């Protein structure tokens, strides 16, 4: 079996020797970075838009192009997070907290370089894990049934009380608001509309991308218009080359933070429906939870540990999310759901037999992640000194550009003008939240995890025939998750 795997890896590597395939990787990463850097323009939307372009091409270069664009878009979401406090994608939200604070201190190039380094390394490590352990990880991920996904969502919700710079009451209230927004739409059990106020489009719920654009992007543009600058004029701009050298030293001196984030990202990414949206919150919170008290208090004030925790987990989800997608035909995230559709369009059937039927192509896809993530360094490090200058552009140019791109991103989610009203509504709510010191992360977490928790609870309760003992203690994974929830709550209370 090991010999067969090695032969398949060799066949996959041979496919990558084709100049057209290598060009597809280079172009895919570049296009992904461009799309991913647009606020609210997620990797999912990038793949959906690019899939029709690949139809005339053979499966190998076409799918490798899409996988490379996926990796580039996931990384690039951190660029606007760091520069203007507007996440390019849901998986880049936590990068704002420390990345933007570092930018305001004149360390934009340094922070962008750290982001590129950890994103590249995490993506490569996750691809290597996928290369050798994909079937085993898939088997373990299958142990996470609806009950376990509910408990996992509850565990992730314990992050809310630890939201940076917030009182416990405000953090919990914001989280409850997010959970309330997540209930809008059809009931998962009875398919009855809830909170739709007669609007048909709301039967599918309030899209998370719309909430993200409003709360973070539009609200930040209001704040930027009020402040007048991204970086104060008297802030010293440090030399770009010295900052890139410092970035390598920063990552090398914090291996535990990087490895922890990478492992969390790979694992959470392999859980169907979780993905980077959840992984980076969990990774950031665990980094803060296990830091010593003095360092933990500095999270959110502009420390590089926060950027490493967020971006290492964010990019590691690339490999993790491909595990159930390729091995089981179950998408690990919204992005891989779009990729699953593209794979089917090109005549392949994802699932247990894919590694047997198209082994060379599958391993070529995985190996292309390694090359693509190396190219993130090639594009990201030289680009850091140019991206960093964006923080010094006057707001009168930044605000119109970002608002226009946000409107495009909000409309593109469902091709609906109705969603743009929600972008504006959540933008105003974001300003109110900031004014009264409610953490924006709380409602965002509530919206992300509300759907996962509700569907997991309803389905799990039905499968266990309403038996609470079986629901909460029916598997060793459930017991471990309950212990983690309890531990998380206790640590949070003690820290408070």
Tab-separated table of C-alpha atoms in Angstrom:
chain	number	residue	atom	x	y	z
A	1	UNK	CA	0.000	0.000	0.000
A	2	UNK	CA	2.847	2.382	0.849
A	3	UNK	CA	4.564	1.489	-2.432
A	4	UNK	CA	1.346	2.156	-4.360
A	5	UNK	CA	1.002	5.549	-2.681
A	6	UNK	CA	4.590	6.456	-3.519
A	7	UNK	CA	4.052	5.442	-7.151
A	8	UNK	CA	0.899	7.574	-7.271
A	9	UNK	CA	2.779	10.532	-5.797
A	10	UNK	CA	5.447	10.041	-8.447
A	11	UNK	CA	2.783	10.008	-11.179
A	12	UNK	CA	1.280	13.176	-9.741
A	13	UNK	CA	4.674	14.864	-9.713
A	14	UNK	CA	5.129	13.886	-13.369
A	15	UNK	CA	1.905	15.742	-14.241
A	16	UNK	CA	3.323	18.885	-12.655
A	17	UNK	CA	6.291	18.774	-15.028
A	18	UNK	CA	4.008	20.004	-17.817
A	19	UNK	CA	4.778	23.718	-18.470
A	20	UNK	CA	1.045	24.395	-18.934
A	21	UNK	CA	0.313	22.991	-15.461
A	22	UNK	CA	3.097	25.051	-13.874
A	23	UNK	CA	1.752	28.145	-15.626
A	24	UNK	CA	-1.715	27.289	-14.271
A	25	UNK	CA	-0.318	27.213	-10.717
A	26	UNK	CA	1.487	30.545	-11.101
A	27	UNK	CA	-1.513	32.221	-12.723
A	28	UNK	CA	-3.978	30.670	-10.272
A	29	UNK	CA	-2.112	31.918	-7.198
A	30	UNK	CA	-1.777	35.396	-8.710
A	31	UNK	CA	-5.452	35.645	-9.665
A	32	UNK	CA	-6.457	34.246	-6.268
A	33	UNK	CA	-4.417	36.907	-4.479
A	34	UNK	CA	-6.048	39.673	-6.529
A	35	UNK	CA	-9.591	38.428	-5.849
A	36	UNK	CA	-8.883	37.456	-2.240
A	37	UNK	CA	-7.610	40.930	-1.381
A	38	UNK	CA	-10.997	42.458	-2.259
A	39	UNK	CA	-12.948	42.977	1.002
A	40	UNK	CA	-15.714	40.404	1.319
A	41	UNK	CA	-14.653	38.558	-1.841
A	42	UNK	CA	-14.101	35.108	-0.378
A	43	UNK	CA	-12.257	32.108	-1.797
A	44	UNK	CA	-15.666	30.528	-2.441
A	45	UNK	CA	-16.710	33.389	-4.705
A	46	UNK	CA	-13.320	33.278	-6.424
A	47	UNK	CA	-13.709	29.594	-7.332
A	48	UNK	CA	-17.313	30.082	-8.482
A	49	UNK	CA	-16.316	32.938	-10.791
A	50	UNK	CA	-13.276	31.139	-12.222
A	51	UNK	CA	-14.851	27.700	-12.767
A	52	UNK	CA	-16.556	28.599	-16.096
A	53	UNK	CA	-13.203	29.834	-17.427
A	54	UNK	CA	-11.674	26.374	-16.895
A	55	UNK	CA	-14.345	24.373	-18.762
A	56	UNK	CA	-12.541	24.290	-22.167
A	57	UNK	CA	-9.319	22.951	-20.608
A	58	UNK	CA	-8.238	19.437	-19.633
A	59	UNK	CA	-9.003	18.408	-16.020
A	60	UNK	CA	-5.380	18.544	-14.795
A	61	UNK	CA	-4.489	22.183	-15.594
A	62	UNK	CA	-8.079	23.344	-14.982
A	63	UNK	CA	-8.452	21.887	-11.479
A	64	UNK	CA	-4.877	22.730	-10.493
A	65	UNK	CA	-5.569	26.337	-11.550
A	66	UNK	CA	-8.655	26.426	-9.297
A	67	UNK	CA	-6.868	24.833	-6.323
A	68	UNK	CA	-4.030	27.355	-6.714
A	69	UNK	CA	-6.497	30.248	-6.898
A	70	UNK	CA	-8.141	28.866	-3.757
A	71	UNK	CA	-4.828	28.960	-1.880
A	72	UNK	CA	-3.983	32.451	-3.121
A	73	UNK	CA	-7.405	33.822	-2.155
A	74	UNK	CA	-7.246	32.341	1.359
A	75	UNK	CA	-3.861	34.008	1.961
A	76	UNK	CA	-4.798	37.350	0.394
A	77	UNK	CA	-7.760	37.884	2.703
A	78	UNK	CA	-5.253	38.953	5.354
A	79	UNK	CA	-3.839	41.819	3.268
A	80	UNK	CA	-6.752	44.269	3.751
A	81	UNK	CA	-7.192	42.939	7.306
A	82	UNK	CA	-3.694	44.123	8.147
A	83	UNK	CA	-3.707	47.347	6.148
A	84	UNK	CA	-7.163	48.848	6.647
A	85	UNK	CA	-8.848	46.631	9.269
A	86	UNK	CA	-11.258	45.157	6.706
A	87	UNK	CA	-11.073	41.352	6.356
A	88	UNK	CA	-10.903	40.139	2.782
A	89	UNK	CA	-12.645	36.913	3.827
A	90	UNK	CA	-14.279	35.376	6.926
A	91	UNK	CA	-11.109	33.426	7.699
A	92	UNK	CA	-9.126	36.663	8.060
A	93	UNK	CA	-11.216	38.345	10.741
A	94	UNK	CA	-8.871	37.697	13.671
A	95	UNK	CA	-5.886	38.948	11.658
A	96	UNK	CA	-7.433	42.429	11.941
A	97	UNK	CA	-7.081	42.517	15.702
A	98	UNK	CA	-3.305	42.530	15.934
A	99	UNK	CA	-2.373	43.063	12.281
A	100	UNK	CA	-4.055	46.444	12.004
A	101	UNK	CA	-2.675	47.591	15.352
A	102	UNK	CA	0.822	46.769	14.078
A	103	UNK	CA	0.131	48.730	10.882
A	104	UNK	CA	-0.804	51.783	12.959
A	105	UNK	CA	2.605	51.466	14.626
A	106	UNK	CA	4.366	51.663	11.240
A	107	UNK	CA	4.959	47.904	10.957
A	108	UNK	CA	2.768	47.161	7.934
A	109	UNK	CA	5.564	45.618	5.852
A	110	UNK	CA	6.754	43.512	8.800
A	111	UNK	CA	3.236	42.226	9.505
A	112	UNK	CA	2.502	41.491	5.838
A	113	UNK	CA	5.788	39.585	5.590
A	114	UNK	CA	4.953	37.506	8.687
A	115	UNK	CA	1.528	36.795	7.210
A	116	UNK	CA	3.062	35.623	3.922
A	117	UNK	CA	5.622	33.420	5.695
A	118	UNK	CA	3.224	31.657	8.073
A	119	UNK	CA	0.540	31.357	5.377
A	120	UNK	CA	3.016	29.720	3.014
A	121	UNK	CA	4.511	27.356	5.599
A	122	UNK	CA	1.122	26.368	7.043
A	123	UNK	CA	-0.265	25.624	3.593
A	124	UNK	CA	2.765	23.484	2.741
A	125	UNK	CA	2.632	21.563	6.038
A	126	UNK	CA	-1.098	20.917	5.657
A	127	UNK	CA	-0.546	19.682	2.087
A	128	UNK	CA	2.124	17.258	3.295
A	129	UNK	CA	-0.256	15.979	5.986
A	130	UNK	CA	-2.949	15.555	3.327
A	131	UNK	CA	-0.483	13.752	1.064
A	132	UNK	CA	0.223	10.962	3.533
A	133	UNK	CA	-2.670	10.914	6.014
A	134	UNK	CA	-5.778	11.897	4.025
A	135	UNK	CA	-7.633	8.548	4.327
A	136	UNK	CA	-6.979	8.279	8.087
A	137	UNK	CA	-8.020	11.879	8.738
A	138	UNK	CA	-11.180	11.290	6.712
A	139	UNK	CA	-12.057	8.227	8.813
A	140	UNK	CA	-11.648	10.246	12.019
A	141	UNK	CA	-13.644	13.184	10.622
A	142	UNK	CA	-16.529	10.789	9.931
A	143	UNK	CA	-16.752	10.164	13.690
A	144	UNK	CA	-18.051	13.738	14.005
A	145	UNK	CA	-21.780	13.237	13.652
A	146	UNK	CA	-24.447	15.907	14.250
A	147	UNK	CA	-24.183	15.634	18.057
A	148	UNK	CA	-20.419	16.084	17.953
A	149	UNK	CA	-20.703	19.057	15.568
A	150	UNK	CA	-23.165	20.688	17.986
A	151	UNK	CA	-20.749	20.232	20.893
A	152	UNK	CA	-17.855	21.474	18.759
A	153	UNK	CA	-19.869	24.604	17.905
A	154	UNK	CA	-20.602	25.139	21.615
A	155	UNK	CA	-16.878	24.777	22.355
A	156	UNK	CA	-16.117	27.407	19.716
A	157	UNK	CA	-18.814	29.665	21.210
A	158	UNK	CA	-16.884	29.709	24.500
A	159	UNK	CA	-14.517	32.078	22.674
A	160	UNK	CA	-17.153	34.835	22.896
A	161	UNK	CA	-16.606	35.739	26.590
A	162	UNK	CA	-12.891	36.110	25.840
A	163	UNK	CA	-13.504	38.687	23.094
A	164	UNK	CA	-10.775	41.294	23.200
A	165	UNK	CA	-11.340	44.509	25.070
A	166	UNK	CA	-14.901	43.749	26.103
A	167	UNK	CA	-16.839	43.234	29.285
A	168	UNK	CA	-18.342	39.789	29.735
A	169	UNK	CA	-21.882	41.163	29.507
A	170	UNK	CA	-21.258	43.034	26.244
A	171	UNK	CA	-19.443	40.080	24.679
A	172	UNK	CA	-22.294	37.695	25.525
A	173	UNK	CA	-24.965	40.157	24.374
A	174	UNK	CA	-23.188	40.590	21.043
A	175	UNK	CA	-22.924	36.817	20.680
A	176	UNK	CA	-26.642	36.391	21.365
A	177	UNK	CA	-27.400	38.986	18.692
A	178	UNK	CA	-25.335	36.967	16.203
A	179	UNK	CA	-27.135	33.758	17.170
A	180	UNK	CA	-30.455	35.548	16.640
A	181	UNK	CA	-29.401	36.637	13.138
A	182	UNK	CA	-28.406	33.018	12.410
A	183	UNK	CA	-31.998	31.879	13.072
A	184	UNK	CA	-33.386	33.970	10.191
A	185	UNK	CA	-34.537	31.693	7.364
A	186	UNK	CA	-36.257	28.345	7.052
A	187	UNK	CA	-36.364	26.113	10.110
A	188	UNK	CA	-33.990	23.168	9.441
A	189	UNK	CA	-36.539	20.631	10.688
A	190	UNK	CA	-39.935	21.943	9.575
A	191	UNK	CA	-38.813	24.250	6.723
A	192	UNK	CA	-41.066	26.975	8.116
A	193	UNK	CA	-39.835	30.564	7.600
A	194	UNK	CA	-38.571	32.410	10.686
A	195	UNK	CA	-37.903	36.117	10.968
A	196	UNK	CA	-38.269	36.681	7.218
A	197	UNK	CA	-40.969	39.406	7.525
A	198	UNK	CA	-42.466	38.176	4.262
A	199	UNK	CA	-39.266	38.559	2.199
A	200	UNK	CA	-38.719	35.429	0.102
A	201	UNK	CA	-34.973	35.983	-0.216
A	202	UNK	CA	-34.600	35.735	3.574
A	203	UNK	CA	-35.848	32.144	3.512
A	204	UNK	CA	-32.232	31.158	2.819
A	205	UNK	CA	-31.063	33.275	5.753
A	206	UNK	CA	-28.825	36.319	6.061
A	207	UNK	CA	-25.601	35.455	4.277
A	208	UNK	CA	-22.537	35.607	6.492
A	209	UNK	CA	-20.482	37.465	3.863
A	210	UNK	CA	-23.057	40.268	3.917
A	211	UNK	CA	-22.823	40.490	7.718
A	212	UNK	CA	-19.021	40.495	7.534
A	213	UNK	CA	-18.873	43.258	4.911
A	214	UNK	CA	-21.268	45.418	6.893
A	215	UNK	CA	-19.862	44.949	10.404
A	216	UNK	CA	-16.197	45.114	9.461
A	217	UNK	CA	-15.738	46.811	6.092
A	218	UNK	CA	-18.458	49.471	5.949
A	219	UNK	CA	-18.252	50.205	9.681
A	220	UNK	CA	-14.470	50.599	9.411
A	221	UNK	CA	-14.872	53.012	6.479
A	222	UNK	CA	-17.162	55.147	8.672
A	223	UNK	CA	-14.504	55.061	11.397
A	224	UNK	CA	-11.727	55.856	8.904
A	225	UNK	CA	-13.664	58.844	7.587
A	226	UNK	CA	-13.954	60.102	11.172
A	227	UNK	CA	-10.259	59.511	12.035
A	228	UNK	CA	-8.967	60.906	8.759
A	229	UNK	CA	-5.888	58.626	8.537
A	230	UNK	CA	-4.962	54.934	8.668
A	231	UNK	CA	-1.486	55.602	10.067
A	232	UNK	CA	-0.610	58.796	11.910
A	233	UNK	CA	1.645	61.143	9.931
A	234	UNK	CA	4.284	61.127	12.660
A	235	UNK	CA	4.539	57.308	12.638
A	236	UNK	CA	7.958	56.254	11.416
A	237	UNK	CA	7.958	54.021	8.333
A	238	UNK	CA	10.564	51.355	8.955
A	239	UNK	CA	12.821	50.065	6.174
A	240	UNK	CA	11.106	47.323	4.211
A	241	UNK	CA	14.117	44.989	3.920
A	242	UNK	CA	14.843	45.118	7.651
A	243	UNK	CA	11.186	44.405	8.420
A	244	UNK	CA	11.197	41.322	6.165
A	245	UNK	CA	14.306	40.019	7.944
A	246	UNK	CA	12.614	40.657	11.288
A	247	UNK	CA	9.566	38.757	10.024
A	248	UNK	CA	11.608	35.596	9.420
A	249	UNK	CA	13.137	35.918	12.896
A	250	UNK	CA	9.696	36.419	14.457
A	251	UNK	CA	8.290	33.239	12.909
A	252	UNK	CA	11.421	31.189	13.651
A	253	UNK	CA	11.360	32.248	17.313
A	254	UNK	CA	7.709	31.205	17.792
A	255	UNK	CA	7.506	27.607	16.534
A	256	UNK	CA	4.897	26.534	19.105
A	257	UNK	CA	2.458	29.267	18.041
A	258	UNK	CA	2.890	28.313	14.398
A	259	UNK	CA	2.602	24.535	14.893
A	260	UNK	CA	-0.451	24.883	17.147
A	261	UNK	CA	-2.223	27.082	14.600
A	262	UNK	CA	-1.302	24.795	11.715
A	263	UNK	CA	-2.579	21.671	13.489
A	264	UNK	CA	-5.822	23.365	14.556
A	265	UNK	CA	-6.382	24.611	11.003
A	266	UNK	CA	-5.742	21.192	9.465
A	267	UNK	CA	-8.031	19.432	11.935
A	268	UNK	CA	-10.891	21.948	11.945
A	269	UNK	CA	-10.650	22.250	8.159
A	270	UNK	CA	-11.236	18.512	7.819
A	271	UNK	CA	-14.572	18.769	9.671
A	272	UNK	CA	-17.420	19.149	7.160
A	273	UNK	CA	-18.944	22.616	7.366
A	274	UNK	CA	-16.326	24.185	9.650
A	275	UNK	CA	-13.414	25.569	7.612
A	276	UNK	CA	-11.305	28.685	8.073
A	277	UNK	CA	-14.284	30.679	9.379
A	278	UNK	CA	-14.133	28.678	12.610
A	279	UNK	CA	-10.485	27.549	12.643
A	280	UNK	CA	-8.896	30.976	12.984
A	281	UNK	CA	-11.131	31.935	15.932
A	282	UNK	CA	-10.319	28.670	17.713
A	283	UNK	CA	-6.590	29.017	17.000
A	284	UNK	CA	-6.449	32.643	18.160
A	285	UNK	CA	-8.350	31.865	21.320
A	286	UNK	CA	-6.168	28.858	22.151
A	287	UNK	CA	-3.013	30.907	21.561
A	288	UNK	CA	-4.316	33.513	23.972
A	289	UNK	CA	-5.596	30.952	26.461
A	290	UNK	CA	-2.280	29.119	26.778
A	291	UNK	CA	-0.081	32.218	26.781
A	292	UNK	CA	1.235	33.477	30.102
A	293	UNK	CA	-0.961	36.107	31.735
A	294	UNK	CA	1.219	39.063	30.755
A	295	UNK	CA	1.295	38.068	27.067
A	296	UNK	CA	-2.390	37.062	27.024
A	297	UNK	CA	-3.380	40.584	28.066
A	298	UNK	CA	-1.526	41.992	25.040
A	299	UNK	CA	-3.514	40.044	22.439
A	300	UNK	CA	-5.452	42.521	20.332
A	301	UNK	CA	-3.055	45.389	21.049
A	302	UNK	CA	-0.629	44.633	18.221
A	303	UNK	CA	1.503	41.553	18.919
A	304	UNK	CA	2.785	39.245	16.216
A	305	UNK	CA	1.658	36.103	18.070
A	306	UNK	CA	-1.924	37.033	17.189
A	307	UNK	CA	-1.121	37.279	13.475
A	308	UNK	CA	0.756	33.961	13.523
A	309	UNK	CA	-2.118	32.204	15.314
A	310	UNK	CA	-4.721	33.476	12.855
A	311	UNK	CA	-2.896	33.079	9.552
A	312	UNK	CA	-1.262	29.722	10.271
A	313	UNK	CA	-4.644	28.123	11.008
A	314	UNK	CA	-6.354	30.010	8.187
A	315	UNK	CA	-4.070	28.639	5.471
A	316	UNK	CA	-3.749	25.172	6.974
A	317	UNK	CA	-7.472	24.711	6.381
A	318	UNK	CA	-6.697	24.468	2.645
A	319	UNK	CA	-5.258	20.986	3.041
A	320	UNK	CA	-7.628	20.017	5.837
A	321	UNK	CA	-10.777	20.970	3.917
A	322	UNK	CA	-9.648	18.957	0.888
A	323	UNK	CA	-9.517	15.764	2.985
A	324	UNK	CA	-13.281	15.062	3.180
A	325	UNK	CA	-13.799	16.687	-0.228
A	326	UNK	CA	-11.513	14.316	-2.123
A	327	UNK	CA	-11.781	11.175	0.007
A	328	UNK	CA	-15.499	11.226	0.860
A	329	UNK	CA	-17.080	13.666	-1.553
A	330	UNK	CA	-18.171	15.793	1.429
A	331	UNK	CA	-17.034	19.439	1.272
A	332	UNK	CA	-15.071	20.632	4.285
A	333	UNK	CA	-16.008	24.285	3.666
A	334	UNK	CA	-17.901	26.583	1.322
A	335	UNK	CA	-14.796	26.937	-0.838
A	336	UNK	CA	-14.351	23.206	-1.244
A	337	UNK	CA	-18.087	22.844	-1.953
A	338	UNK	CA	-17.522	25.124	-4.952
A	339	UNK	CA	-14.407	23.115	-5.816
A	340	UNK	CA	-16.434	19.906	-5.547
A	341	UNK	CA	-18.768	21.248	-8.212
A	342	UNK	CA	-15.819	22.103	-10.445
A	343	UNK	CA	-14.388	18.595	-10.030
A	344	UNK	CA	-17.729	17.109	-11.096
A	345	UNK	CA	-17.946	19.460	-14.086
A	346	UNK	CA	-14.609	18.088	-15.289
A	347	UNK	CA	-15.929	14.543	-15.244
A	348	UNK	CA	-14.509	13.252	-11.963
A	349	UNK	CA	-16.495	11.681	-9.143
A	350	UNK	CA	-15.159	12.648	-5.683
A	351	UNK	CA	-15.385	9.948	-3.059
A	352	UNK	CA	-13.608	6.860	-1.740
A	353	UNK	CA	-12.791	5.569	-5.233
A	354	UNK	CA	-11.233	8.799	-6.496
A	355	UNK	CA	-7.766	7.895	-5.196
A	356	UNK	CA	-7.971	4.631	-7.159
A	357	UNK	CA	-9.557	5.931	-10.367
A	358	UNK	CA	-7.563	9.165	-10.742
A	359	UNK	CA	-4.640	8.768	-8.354
A	360	UNK	CA	-2.152	10.731	-10.458
A	361	UNK	CA	-4.469	13.743	-10.785
A	362	UNK	CA	-5.428	13.717	-7.105
A	363	UNK	CA	-1.810	13.672	-5.970
A	364	UNK	CA	-0.989	16.340	-8.548
A	365	UNK	CA	-3.685	18.535	-6.947
A	366	UNK	CA	-2.174	17.994	-3.512
A	367	UNK	CA	1.389	18.624	-4.724
A	368	UNK	CA	0.208	21.777	-6.503
A	369	UNK	CA	-0.746	23.111	-3.060
A	370	UNK	CA	2.911	22.801	-2.054
A	371	UNK	CA	4.116	24.722	-5.126
A	372	UNK	CA	1.277	27.233	-4.852
A	373	UNK	CA	2.085	28.002	-1.230
A	374	UNK	CA	5.749	28.446	-2.116
A	375	UNK	CA	4.603	31.004	-4.690
A	376	UNK	CA	2.765	32.856	-1.926
A	377	UNK	CA	6.221	33.644	-0.549
A	378	UNK	CA	7.452	34.624	-4.016
A	379	UNK	CA	4.523	36.999	-4.496
A	380	UNK	CA	3.962	37.979	-0.883
A	381	UNK	CA	7.416	39.024	0.322
A	382	UNK	CA	8.337	41.372	-2.559
A	383	UNK	CA	4.745	42.575	-2.596
A	384	UNK	CA	4.769	43.388	1.127
A	385	UNK	CA	6.740	46.600	0.675
A	386	UNK	CA	4.288	47.754	-2.002
A	387	UNK	CA	1.157	46.591	-0.192
A	388	UNK	CA	2.436	48.320	2.950
A	389	UNK	CA	2.361	51.702	1.223
A	390	UNK	CA	-1.405	51.401	0.854
A	391	UNK	CA	-1.757	52.199	4.552
A	392	UNK	CA	-0.410	55.695	3.845
A	393	UNK	CA	-2.851	56.502	1.038
A	394	UNK	CA	-5.261	59.288	2.078
A	395	UNK	CA	-8.713	58.028	3.133
A	396	UNK	CA	-10.386	60.125	0.415
A	397	UNK	CA	-9.008	57.576	-2.061
A	398	UNK	CA	-9.270	54.441	0.111
A	399	UNK	CA	-12.889	54.859	1.224
A	400	UNK	CA	-14.559	55.160	-2.222
A	401	UNK	CA	-12.501	52.260	-3.618
A	402	UNK	CA	-13.241	49.944	-0.693
A	403	UNK	CA	-16.943	50.857	-0.609
A	404	UNK	CA	-17.322	50.165	-4.348
A	405	UNK	CA	-15.547	46.801	-4.022
A	406	UNK	CA	-17.673	45.977	-0.975
A	407	UNK	CA	-20.868	46.736	-2.872
A	408	UNK	CA	-19.687	44.454	-5.689
A	409	UNK	CA	-18.828	41.722	-3.177
A	410	UNK	CA	-22.143	42.076	-1.331
A	411	UNK	CA	-24.130	41.938	-4.567
A	412	UNK	CA	-22.145	38.983	-5.955
A	413	UNK	CA	-23.050	36.726	-2.999
A	414	UNK	CA	-26.587	36.101	-4.290
A	415	UNK	CA	-26.830	38.603	-7.165
A	416	UNK	CA	-29.354	40.501	-5.077
A	417	UNK	CA	-29.723	44.231	-4.494
A	418	UNK	CA	-31.638	43.336	-1.333
A	419	UNK	CA	-28.387	42.159	0.271
A	420	UNK	CA	-26.911	45.629	-0.189
A	421	UNK	CA	-29.478	47.017	2.260
A	422	UNK	CA	-28.211	44.493	4.784
A	423	UNK	CA	-24.633	45.586	4.082
A	424	UNK	CA	-25.649	49.154	4.965
A	425	UNK	CA	-27.703	48.043	7.984
A	426	UNK	CA	-24.879	46.003	9.485
A	427	UNK	CA	-22.453	48.819	8.671
A	428	UNK	CA	-24.504	51.210	10.825
A	429	UNK	CA	-24.824	48.542	13.538
A	430	UNK	CA	-21.044	48.092	13.416
A	431	UNK	CA	-20.520	51.797	14.094
A	432	UNK	CA	-22.943	51.611	17.037
A	433	UNK	CA	-21.170	48.513	18.390
A	434	UNK	CA	-17.783	50.257	18.212
A	435	UNK	CA	-19.117	53.476	19.773
A	436	UNK	CA	-20.522	51.629	22.790
A	437	UNK	CA	-17.549	49.220	22.994
A	438	UNK	CA	-19.328	46.026	21.982
A	439	UNK	CA	-16.833	43.623	20.348
A	440	UNK	CA	-17.623	43.028	16.666
A	441	UNK	CA	-16.291	39.486	16.884
A	442	UNK	CA	-19.154	38.391	19.149
A	443	UNK	CA	-21.993	38.772	16.616
A	444	UNK	CA	-19.736	37.414	13.869
A	445	UNK	CA	-19.057	34.255	15.873
A	446	UNK	CA	-22.747	33.943	16.654
A	447	UNK	CA	-23.672	34.099	12.963
A	448	UNK	CA	-20.947	31.616	11.940
A	449	UNK	CA	-21.662	29.052	14.624
A	450	UNK	CA	-25.410	29.483	15.016
A	451	UNK	CA	-26.292	27.470	11.927
A	452	UNK	CA	-23.764	24.732	12.712
A	453	UNK	CA	-25.041	24.423	16.291
A	454	UNK	CA	-28.732	24.426	15.363
A	455	UNK	CA	-28.524	21.869	12.549
A	456	UNK	CA	-26.251	19.667	14.666
A	457	UNK	CA	-28.595	19.803	17.641
A	458	UNK	CA	-31.814	19.178	15.697
A	459	UNK	CA	-30.391	16.331	13.593
A	460	UNK	CA	-28.486	14.776	16.499
A	461	UNK	CA	-31.510	14.920	18.805
A	462	UNK	CA	-33.654	13.147	16.211
A	463	UNK	CA	-31.021	10.496	15.498
A	464	UNK	CA	-30.668	9.796	19.229
A	465	UNK	CA	-34.465	9.713	19.620
A	466	UNK	CA	-34.424	12.460	22.237
A	467	UNK	CA	-32.123	10.566	24.609
A	468	UNK	CA	-29.930	13.215	26.316
A	469	UNK	CA	-27.479	10.622	27.677
A	470	UNK	CA	-26.847	9.215	24.214
A	471	UNK	CA	-26.707	12.715	22.714
A	472	UNK	CA	-24.118	14.118	25.130
A	473	UNK	CA	-22.218	10.987	26.178
A	474	UNK	CA	-22.775	8.585	23.283
A	475	UNK	CA	-19.191	8.651	22.008
A	476	UNK	CA	-15.706	9.310	23.323
A	477	UNK	CA	-15.495	12.391	21.087
A	478	UNK	CA	-18.595	13.859	22.755
A	479	UNK	CA	-17.102	13.271	26.203
A	480	UNK	CA	-13.801	14.897	25.174
A	481	UNK	CA	-15.654	17.898	23.732
A	482	UNK	CA	-17.713	18.291	26.918
A	483	UNK	CA	-14.484	18.251	28.930
A	484	UNK	CA	-12.982	20.893	26.624
A	485	UNK	CA	-16.087	23.074	26.982
A	486	UNK	CA	-15.877	22.854	30.767
A	487	UNK	CA	-12.130	23.539	30.743
A	488	UNK	CA	-12.592	26.497	28.409
A	489	UNK	CA	-15.272	28.059	30.625
A	490	UNK	CA	-13.213	27.543	33.803
A	491	UNK	CA	-10.060	29.054	32.271
A	492	UNK	CA	-12.036	32.031	30.954
A	493	UNK	CA	-13.595	32.664	34.385
A	494	UNK	CA	-10.218	32.386	36.137
A	495	UNK	CA	-8.597	34.740	33.607
A	496	UNK	CA	-11.429	37.226	34.058
